[in-house]
Short mmCIF file of C-alpha atoms and ligand atoms in Angstrom, two decimals:
data_model
loop_
_atom_site.label_atom_id
_atom_site.label_comp_id
_atom_site.label_asym_id
_atom_site.label_seq_id
_atom_site.Cartn_x
_atom_site.Cartn_y
_atom_site.Cartn_z
CA UNK W 1 12.04 -31.07 -12.30
CA UNK W 2 11.39 -28.78 -15.38
CA UNK W 3 13.37 -26.04 -16.51
CA UNK W 4 15.89 -23.94 -14.21
CA UNK W 5 14.60 -20.66 -13.49
CA UNK W 6 17.11 -17.98 -13.28
CA UNK W 7 15.46 -16.31 -9.96
CA UNK W 8 12.59 -17.43 -7.89
CA UNK W 9 10.98 -15.35 -5.34
CA UNK W 10 9.29 -16.64 -2.47
CA UNK W 11 6.67 -14.01 -1.06
CA UNK W 12 4.97 -11.20 -2.20
CA UNK W 13 4.65 -8.27 -0.11
CA UNK W 14 6.37 -5.09 -0.79
CA UNK W 15 9.96 -6.76 -0.72
CA UNK W 16 9.02 -9.55 -2.92
CA UNK W 17 7.27 -7.45 -5.62
CA UNK W 18 9.79 -5.09 -5.53
CA UNK W 19 12.35 -7.56 -6.23
CA UNK W 20 10.39 -9.16 -9.09
CA UNK W 21 10.19 -5.55 -10.68
CA UNK W 22 13.92 -5.23 -10.74
CA UNK W 23 14.67 -8.91 -11.43
CA UNK W 24 12.14 -9.07 -14.32
CA UNK W 25 13.35 -5.40 -15.83
CA UNK W 26 16.97 -7.27 -15.64
CA UNK W 27 15.70 -9.71 -17.92
CA UNK W 28 15.88 -12.74 -15.43
CA UNK W 29 11.97 -13.60 -15.90
CA UNK W 30 11.65 -14.30 -12.36
CA UNK W 31 9.07 -16.74 -10.95
CA UNK W 32 7.17 -15.55 -7.79
CA UNK W 33 5.68 -18.19 -5.48
CA UNK W 34 3.50 -15.68 -3.82
CA UNK W 35 1.57 -17.73 -1.24
CA UNK W 36 -2.08 -18.14 -0.58
CA UNK W 37 -1.74 -15.11 1.53
CA UNK W 38 -0.42 -13.08 -1.38
CA UNK W 39 0.40 -9.11 -0.86
CA UNK W 40 1.63 -9.91 2.91
CA UNK W 41 0.52 -7.73 5.89
CA UNK W 42 -0.71 -4.82 3.77
CA UNK W 43 -3.44 -6.77 2.48
CA UNK W 44 -4.94 -6.32 6.16
CA UNK W 45 -4.09 -2.61 6.24
CA UNK W 46 -6.84 0.10 5.24
CA UNK W 47 -5.02 3.48 4.17
CA UNK W 48 -1.60 3.87 3.61
CA UNK W 49 -0.92 7.36 3.98
CA UNK W 50 3.10 7.19 4.34
CA UNK W 51 4.50 5.57 1.38
CA UNK W 52 5.72 8.27 -0.99
CA UNK W 53 4.14 8.87 -4.23
CA UNK W 54 0.66 8.68 -3.09
CA UNK W 55 -0.30 12.04 -1.77
CA UNK W 56 -4.01 11.25 -1.23
CA UNK W 57 -3.07 7.71 0.46
CA UNK W 58 -3.95 4.34 -0.95
CA UNK W 59 -5.60 1.30 0.28
CA UNK W 60 -3.02 -1.48 1.32
CA UNK W 61 -4.62 -4.20 -1.24
CA UNK W 62 -4.95 -1.78 -3.67
CA UNK W 63 -1.33 -0.68 -3.51
CA UNK W 64 -0.21 -4.41 -3.67
CA UNK W 65 -2.26 -4.80 -7.01
CA UNK W 66 -0.13 -2.02 -8.37
CA UNK W 67 2.95 -3.30 -7.29
CA UNK W 68 1.98 -6.99 -8.98
CA UNK W 69 0.75 -5.36 -12.14
CA UNK W 70 3.95 -3.40 -12.54
CA UNK W 71 5.89 -6.80 -12.02
CA UNK W 72 3.66 -8.64 -14.07
CA UNK W 73 4.06 -5.93 -16.95
CA UNK W 74 7.84 -6.85 -17.22
CA UNK W 75 7.29 -10.75 -17.37
CA UNK W 76 7.22 -11.85 -13.87
CA UNK W 77 5.28 -15.20 -13.58
CA UNK W 78 3.17 -15.94 -10.38
CA UNK W 79 2.16 -18.99 -8.54
CA UNK W 80 -0.64 -18.40 -5.88
CA UNK W 81 0.51 -21.10 -3.10
CA UNK W 82 2.63 -21.49 -0.64
CA UNK W 83 6.20 -23.32 -0.68
CA UNK W 84 5.87 -26.25 1.00
CA UNK W 85 9.62 -27.58 1.32
CA UNK W 86 13.02 -26.23 0.36
CA UNK W 87 16.32 -27.78 -0.60
CA UNK W 88 19.37 -25.46 -0.65
CA UNK W 89 22.01 -27.99 -0.33
CA UNK W 90 22.99 -28.31 -4.05
CA UNK W 91 22.45 -26.51 -7.19
CA UNK W 92 20.08 -25.72 -8.64
CA UNK W 93 18.24 -24.33 -5.59
CA UNK W 94 14.92 -26.39 -5.25
CA UNK W 95 11.77 -25.90 -3.94
CA UNK W 96 8.29 -27.52 -3.87
CA UNK W 97 4.95 -26.36 -3.94
CA UNK W 98 3.17 -29.43 -2.86
CA UNK W 99 4.39 -32.32 -5.33
CA UNK W 100 5.43 -29.65 -7.96
CA UNK W 101 9.45 -29.05 -7.95
CA UNK W 102 10.67 -25.64 -8.87
CA UNK W 103 14.62 -25.04 -9.59
CA UNK W 104 16.47 -21.89 -9.46
CA UNK W 105 19.76 -20.48 -9.83
CA UNK W 106 19.08 -17.77 -7.06
CA UNK W 107 16.31 -17.66 -4.65
CA UNK W 108 14.96 -14.32 -2.81
CA UNK W 109 13.33 -15.19 0.39
CA UNK W 110 10.69 -12.47 1.04
CA UNK W 111 8.54 -14.42 3.09
CA UNK W 112 7.72 -11.48 5.65
CA UNK W 113 6.92 -11.81 9.27
CA UNK W 114 3.34 -11.73 10.58
CA UNK W 115 2.01 -9.53 13.62
CA UNK W 116 1.13 -11.84 16.67
CA UNK W 117 -2.34 -11.38 17.94
CA UNK W 118 -4.35 -11.86 20.86
CA UNK W 119 -6.66 -14.41 19.45
CA UNK W 120 -10.12 -12.97 20.91
CA UNK W 121 -13.10 -12.37 19.02
CA UNK W 122 -13.57 -8.56 18.68
CA UNK W 123 -10.17 -8.32 17.30
CA UNK W 124 -10.64 -10.24 14.18
CA UNK W 125 -14.39 -8.18 13.93
CA UNK W 126 -12.93 -5.07 14.31
CA UNK W 127 -9.54 -5.55 12.26
CA UNK W 128 -8.95 -2.28 10.43
CA UNK W 129 -11.87 -0.84 12.00
CA UNK W 130 -9.90 0.64 15.37
CA UNK W 131 -7.90 -2.77 15.65
CA UNK W 132 -4.36 -2.47 14.31
CA UNK W 133 -0.94 -3.72 14.67
CA UNK W 134 0.94 -0.76 13.45
CA UNK W 135 0.51 2.78 14.99
CA UNK W 136 2.81 4.57 12.45
CA UNK W 137 0.31 3.41 9.87
CA UNK W 138 -3.09 3.69 11.49
CA UNK W 139 -2.52 6.18 14.64
CA UNK W 140 -3.09 9.39 12.52
CA UNK W 141 -6.67 8.11 12.08
CA UNK W 142 -7.18 8.53 15.81
CA UNK W 143 -6.12 12.28 16.21
CA UNK W 144 -7.34 13.35 19.62
CA UNK W 145 -8.93 10.24 20.46
CA UNK W 146 -7.99 7.88 23.46
CA UNK W 147 -6.38 4.92 22.38
CA UNK W 148 -5.11 1.64 24.03
CA UNK W 149 -1.61 -0.11 23.39
CA UNK W 150 -1.39 -3.78 24.49
CA UNK W 151 2.29 -5.32 25.38
CA UNK W 152 4.97 -4.44 27.47
CA UNK W 153 8.08 -4.51 25.12
CA UNK W 154 9.83 -2.11 22.99
CA UNK W 155 7.53 -2.15 20.36
CA UNK W 156 4.38 -1.25 22.72
CA UNK W 157 6.70 1.78 23.97
CA UNK W 158 7.44 3.06 20.87
CA UNK W 159 3.96 2.51 19.57
CA UNK W 160 2.56 4.29 22.57
CA UNK W 161 4.91 7.40 22.36
CA UNK W 162 4.48 7.71 18.76
CA UNK W 163 0.51 7.70 19.57
CA UNK W 164 0.89 10.30 22.17
CA UNK W 165 1.78 12.91 19.45
CA UNK W 166 -1.84 12.86 18.16
CA UNK W 167 -3.91 10.80 20.21
CA UNK W 168 -5.66 12.36 23.13
CA UNK W 169 -4.43 9.90 25.60
CA UNK W 170 -2.86 6.49 25.64
CA UNK W 171 -3.57 3.56 27.94
CA UNK W 172 -0.97 0.47 27.98
CA UNK W 173 -2.21 -2.76 28.87
CA UNK W 174 0.27 -5.16 29.93
CA UNK W 175 -0.29 -8.44 31.49
CA UNK W 176 2.68 -8.33 34.32
CA UNK W 177 3.68 -5.55 36.74
CA UNK W 178 6.94 -4.65 35.05
CA UNK W 179 7.67 -4.27 31.39
CA UNK W 180 9.96 -6.14 29.03
CA UNK W 181 11.15 -3.06 27.62
CA UNK W 182 14.55 -1.50 27.86
CA UNK W 183 14.87 0.74 30.70
CA UNK W 184 15.28 3.99 28.57
CA UNK W 185 12.09 3.33 26.57
CA UNK W 186 10.15 2.34 29.85
CA UNK W 187 11.22 5.63 31.57
CA UNK W 188 10.32 7.57 28.64
CA UNK W 189 6.58 6.02 28.47
CA UNK W 190 6.21 6.25 32.41
CA UNK W 191 7.60 10.23 32.34
CA UNK W 192 4.93 10.80 29.70
CA UNK W 193 1.73 12.55 30.95
CA UNK W 194 -0.35 11.49 28.19
CA UNK W 195 0.21 7.75 29.08
CA UNK W 196 -1.44 5.66 31.60
CA UNK W 197 -0.58 2.17 32.27
CA UNK W 198 -2.89 -0.72 33.27
CA UNK W 199 -0.52 -3.22 35.34
CA UNK W 200 -1.56 -6.88 35.60
CA UNK W 201 -4.24 -6.51 33.11
CA UNK W 202 -5.21 -8.65 30.29
CA UNK W 203 -7.79 -7.78 27.32
CA UNK W 204 -10.97 -9.87 27.40
CA UNK W 205 -12.41 -8.39 24.33
CA UNK W 206 -13.03 -5.31 22.22
CA UNK W 207 -16.25 -3.14 22.15
CA UNK W 208 -17.96 -1.80 19.28
CA UNK W 209 -20.49 -2.53 16.32
CA UNK W 210 -18.65 -0.80 13.42
CA UNK W 211 -15.55 0.68 14.95
CA UNK W 212 -14.01 0.06 18.45
CA UNK W 213 -15.59 1.93 21.45
CA UNK W 214 -13.97 0.35 24.38
CA UNK W 215 -11.52 -2.58 25.46
CA UNK W 216 -12.58 -4.86 28.12
CA UNK W 217 -9.92 -5.54 30.52
CA UNK W 218 -9.38 -7.94 33.45
CA UNK W 219 -7.22 -7.43 36.16
CA UNK W 220 -5.42 -10.45 36.98
CA UNK W 221 -4.36 -9.84 40.38
CA UNK W 222 -7.94 -8.89 41.86
CA UNK W 223 -10.05 -10.44 38.97
CA UNK W 224 -11.98 -7.32 38.45
CA UNK W 225 -13.35 -6.36 34.91
CA UNK W 226 -13.93 -2.90 33.49
CA UNK W 227 -13.97 -1.14 29.99
CA UNK W 228 -11.50 1.40 28.89
CA UNK W 229 -13.12 3.78 26.67
CA UNK W 230 -10.95 3.79 23.25
CA UNK W 231 -11.39 4.52 19.66
CA UNK W 232 -8.47 2.12 18.82
CA UNK W 233 -6.72 -0.70 19.96
CA UNK W 234 -3.20 -1.18 18.75
CA UNK W 235 -1.58 -4.91 19.57
CA UNK W 236 2.27 -4.75 20.08
CA UNK W 237 2.55 -8.13 21.61
CA UNK W 238 5.69 -9.12 19.05
CA UNK W 239 6.08 -10.23 15.48
CA UNK W 240 6.84 -13.87 13.94
CA UNK W 241 9.01 -13.98 11.16
CA UNK W 242 7.63 -16.45 8.75
CA UNK W 243 10.79 -18.57 8.43
CA UNK W 244 9.88 -22.30 9.41
CA UNK W 245 10.36 -23.22 6.13
CA UNK W 246 14.33 -22.25 6.15
CA UNK W 247 15.09 -23.65 9.83
CA UNK W 248 18.23 -25.49 9.88
CA UNK W 249 19.21 -24.06 6.49
CA UNK W 250 19.73 -20.38 6.87
CA UNK W 251 21.30 -18.57 9.47
CA UNK W 252 18.67 -17.10 11.99
CA UNK W 253 18.53 -14.94 15.09
CA UNK W 254 17.08 -16.03 18.31
CA UNK W 255 13.87 -14.78 17.00
CA UNK W 256 14.05 -16.65 14.06
CA UNK W 257 14.82 -13.80 11.83
CA UNK W 258 17.11 -14.10 8.90
CA UNK W 259 20.53 -12.88 9.13
CA UNK W 260 21.97 -10.95 6.14
CA UNK W 261 25.56 -9.74 5.70
CA UNK W 262 25.71 -5.98 6.57
CA UNK W 263 24.59 -3.73 3.81
CA UNK W 264 23.66 -6.35 1.60
CA UNK W 265 20.78 -9.13 1.31
CA UNK W 266 23.27 -11.99 1.03
CA UNK W 267 22.15 -14.89 3.26
CA UNK W 268 24.79 -17.87 4.71
CA UNK W 269 24.08 -19.88 1.49
CA UNK W 270 25.04 -18.80 -2.11
CA UNK W 271 22.42 -17.59 -4.35
CA UNK W 272 20.02 -17.07 -1.91
CA UNK W 273 19.02 -13.64 -0.61
CA UNK W 274 16.59 -12.20 1.68
CA UNK W 275 14.73 -9.17 2.27
CA UNK W 276 11.92 -7.33 3.89
CA UNK W 277 10.48 -7.79 7.00
CA UNK W 278 11.68 -11.64 7.18
CA UNK W 279 15.10 -10.07 7.99
CA UNK W 280 14.32 -6.63 9.55
CA UNK W 281 13.79 -6.36 13.05
CA UNK W 282 14.24 -2.49 13.19
CA UNK W 283 12.42 -0.78 10.55
CA UNK W 284 9.23 -3.02 9.21
CA UNK W 285 7.87 -0.33 6.88
CA UNK W 286 6.47 -1.04 3.18
CA UNK W 287 8.80 1.47 2.03
CA UNK W 288 12.03 -0.04 3.56
CA UNK W 289 10.76 -3.59 2.70
CA UNK W 290 10.45 -2.21 -1.01
CA UNK W 291 13.98 -0.80 -0.64
CA UNK W 292 15.50 -3.99 0.21
CA UNK W 293 13.83 -5.88 -2.41
CA UNK W 294 15.36 -3.68 -4.90
CA UNK W 295 18.84 -4.31 -3.04
CA UNK W 296 17.84 -8.26 -3.17
CA UNK W 297 17.48 -8.11 -6.92
CA UNK W 298 20.45 -6.26 -7.56
CA UNK W 299 22.54 -8.64 -5.48
CA UNK W 300 20.75 -11.59 -7.18
CA UNK W 301 21.38 -10.21 -10.65
CA UNK W 302 24.88 -9.37 -9.88
CA UNK W 303 25.83 -12.85 -8.31
CA UNK W 304 24.26 -14.56 -11.06
CA UNK W 305 26.38 -12.43 -13.58
CA UNK W 306 29.55 -13.23 -11.51
CA UNK W 307 28.82 -16.97 -11.71
CA UNK W 308 28.21 -16.83 -15.52
CA UNK W 309 31.45 -15.15 -16.03
CA UNK W 310 32.89 -17.90 -14.25
CA UNK W 311 34.08 -15.77 -11.34
CA UNK W 312 33.46 -18.50 -8.81
CA UNK W 313 32.08 -17.73 -5.57
CA UNK W 314 31.30 -14.04 -5.55
CA UNK W 315 29.41 -14.07 -2.43
CA UNK W 316 32.14 -13.29 -0.44
CA UNK W 317 29.41 -10.91 1.60
CA UNK W 318 27.60 -14.19 2.76
CA UNK W 319 26.30 -13.46 6.32
CA UNK W 320 28.40 -14.54 9.21
CA UNK W 321 27.25 -17.29 10.89
CA UNK W 322 27.40 -15.37 14.51
P1 LIG D 1 8.73 -8.51 22.68
O1 LIG D 1 8.62 -9.94 22.36
O2 LIG D 1 10.16 -8.11 23.40
O3 LIG D 1 7.73 -8.00 23.57
C1 LIG D 1 6.30 -8.69 23.53
C2 LIG D 1 5.46 -7.79 24.66
O4 LIG D 1 4.02 -8.29 24.45
C3 LIG D 1 5.75 -8.66 26.08
O5 LIG D 1 6.16 -7.59 27.08
C4 LIG D 1 4.73 -9.77 26.31
O6 LIG D 1 4.64 -9.71 27.63
C5 LIG D 1 3.66 -9.14 25.66
N1 LIG D 1 2.63 -10.51 25.08
C6 LIG D 1 3.19 -11.21 24.43
N2 LIG D 1 2.38 -12.26 24.17
C7 LIG D 1 1.17 -11.66 24.83
C8 LIG D 1 -0.24 -11.92 24.88
N3 LIG D 1 -0.52 -13.13 24.44
N4 LIG D 1 -0.96 -11.22 25.68
C9 LIG D 1 -0.52 -10.04 26.28
N5 LIG D 1 0.66 -9.64 26.34
C10 LIG D 1 1.69 -10.47 25.38
O7 LIG D 1 8.37 -7.72 21.32
P2 LIG D 1 8.67 -6.44 20.56
O8 LIG D 1 7.89 -6.36 19.51
O9 LIG D 1 8.17 -5.19 21.77
O10 LIG D 1 10.52 -6.18 20.40
C11 LIG D 1 10.64 -7.35 19.57
C12 LIG D 1 12.38 -7.24 19.32
O11 LIG D 1 12.38 -5.74 18.88
C13 LIG D 1 12.75 -6.86 21.06
O12 LIG D 1 14.13 -7.05 21.17
C14 LIG D 1 12.89 -5.08 21.08
O13 LIG D 1 13.77 -4.70 21.89
C15 LIG D 1 13.29 -4.85 19.85
N6 LIG D 1 12.73 -3.61 19.56
C16 LIG D 1 13.54 -2.58 19.48
C17 LIG D 1 12.95 -1.22 19.58
C18 LIG D 1 13.76 0.21 19.76
O14 LIG D 1 15.23 -0.43 20.20
N7 LIG D 1 13.48 1.13 19.46
C19 LIG D 1 11.55 -0.89 19.05
C20 LIG D 1 10.96 -2.00 18.73
C21 LIG D 1 11.27 -3.31 19.01
P3 LIG D 1 5.59 -10.25 28.66
O15 LIG D 1 6.51 -9.11 28.79
O16 LIG D 1 4.77 -10.67 29.84
O17 LIG D 1 6.33 -11.38 28.28
#
């Protein structure tokens, strides 16, 4: 099994790396198992213009490199691989990367969430060049241009409404004749003169050589196909939290997001903390993920300190199982 780490952090987006910076500066010598997709969702973003401290913006991958360098500077260790299995049933907490076992007194889970994609050719080819899953991040680049939003849930409504502030027009493409979104959000969308809805329509492909120029749609009722001219396609068909490793161990909501106790990062297992998008169904921003990563490191540090002081189970704030 080898030495027992004070803290192992699983995942290396803004939440995990901020937790690493704080844990490292607290002398906990964290080990970050960063995953093969190290850096998280920002690695597929281009310019980040809403992260405070970068008045001229910063490229997503470059920002994650800076986060990583800062964590490394204070003694964070990294393993670039995915955790394949965990066992949190006894102390120390244990996890495996293939056959290699790692043990820890505390674990911070920051495995993030992944945007769901349509799975069509043009989507991959034009990713970051008009295809996006984040209007808050990328909407500004399509100022005064026509754009498309795919999806019929609250995220699609929110993205579409946000985009009306800067874009010329917004077309929502939804596969049914009724939104899944809450009534109030749907009403706001339907009352907005800048938004048009294409009901019963699915995206067949995205057009454009270098950048998006249009979206091919098919009417699922009539079978008719046409192209909606657009400079961007925002895919808002939901997110998938990366929590399959923790099924049956950590409390999750119906969608698979980890549950944390209010105003903390405590999960239902003592010594296991969760931060970032893996437990955030509301904000999902780099800066909020970083903030919760800081919280997780502080929670872990205090929890470990209490264990050492013999205070026993300090984790009274453990998440409820409801
Ligand atoms: P949802 O799962 O609620 O909605 C996803 C939407 O995408 C559905 O309309 C679905 O269609 C559509 N969809 C799914 N897969 C495909 C596909 N392959 N092709 C085309 N369309 C597809 O996800 P959201 O991200 O919108 O919301 C997640 C949760 O977060 C919800 O509980 C929501 O209420 C909440 N939320 C709340 C907000 C708020 O209150 N301000 C803001 C944002 C999210 P169909 O309807 O046919 O299944």
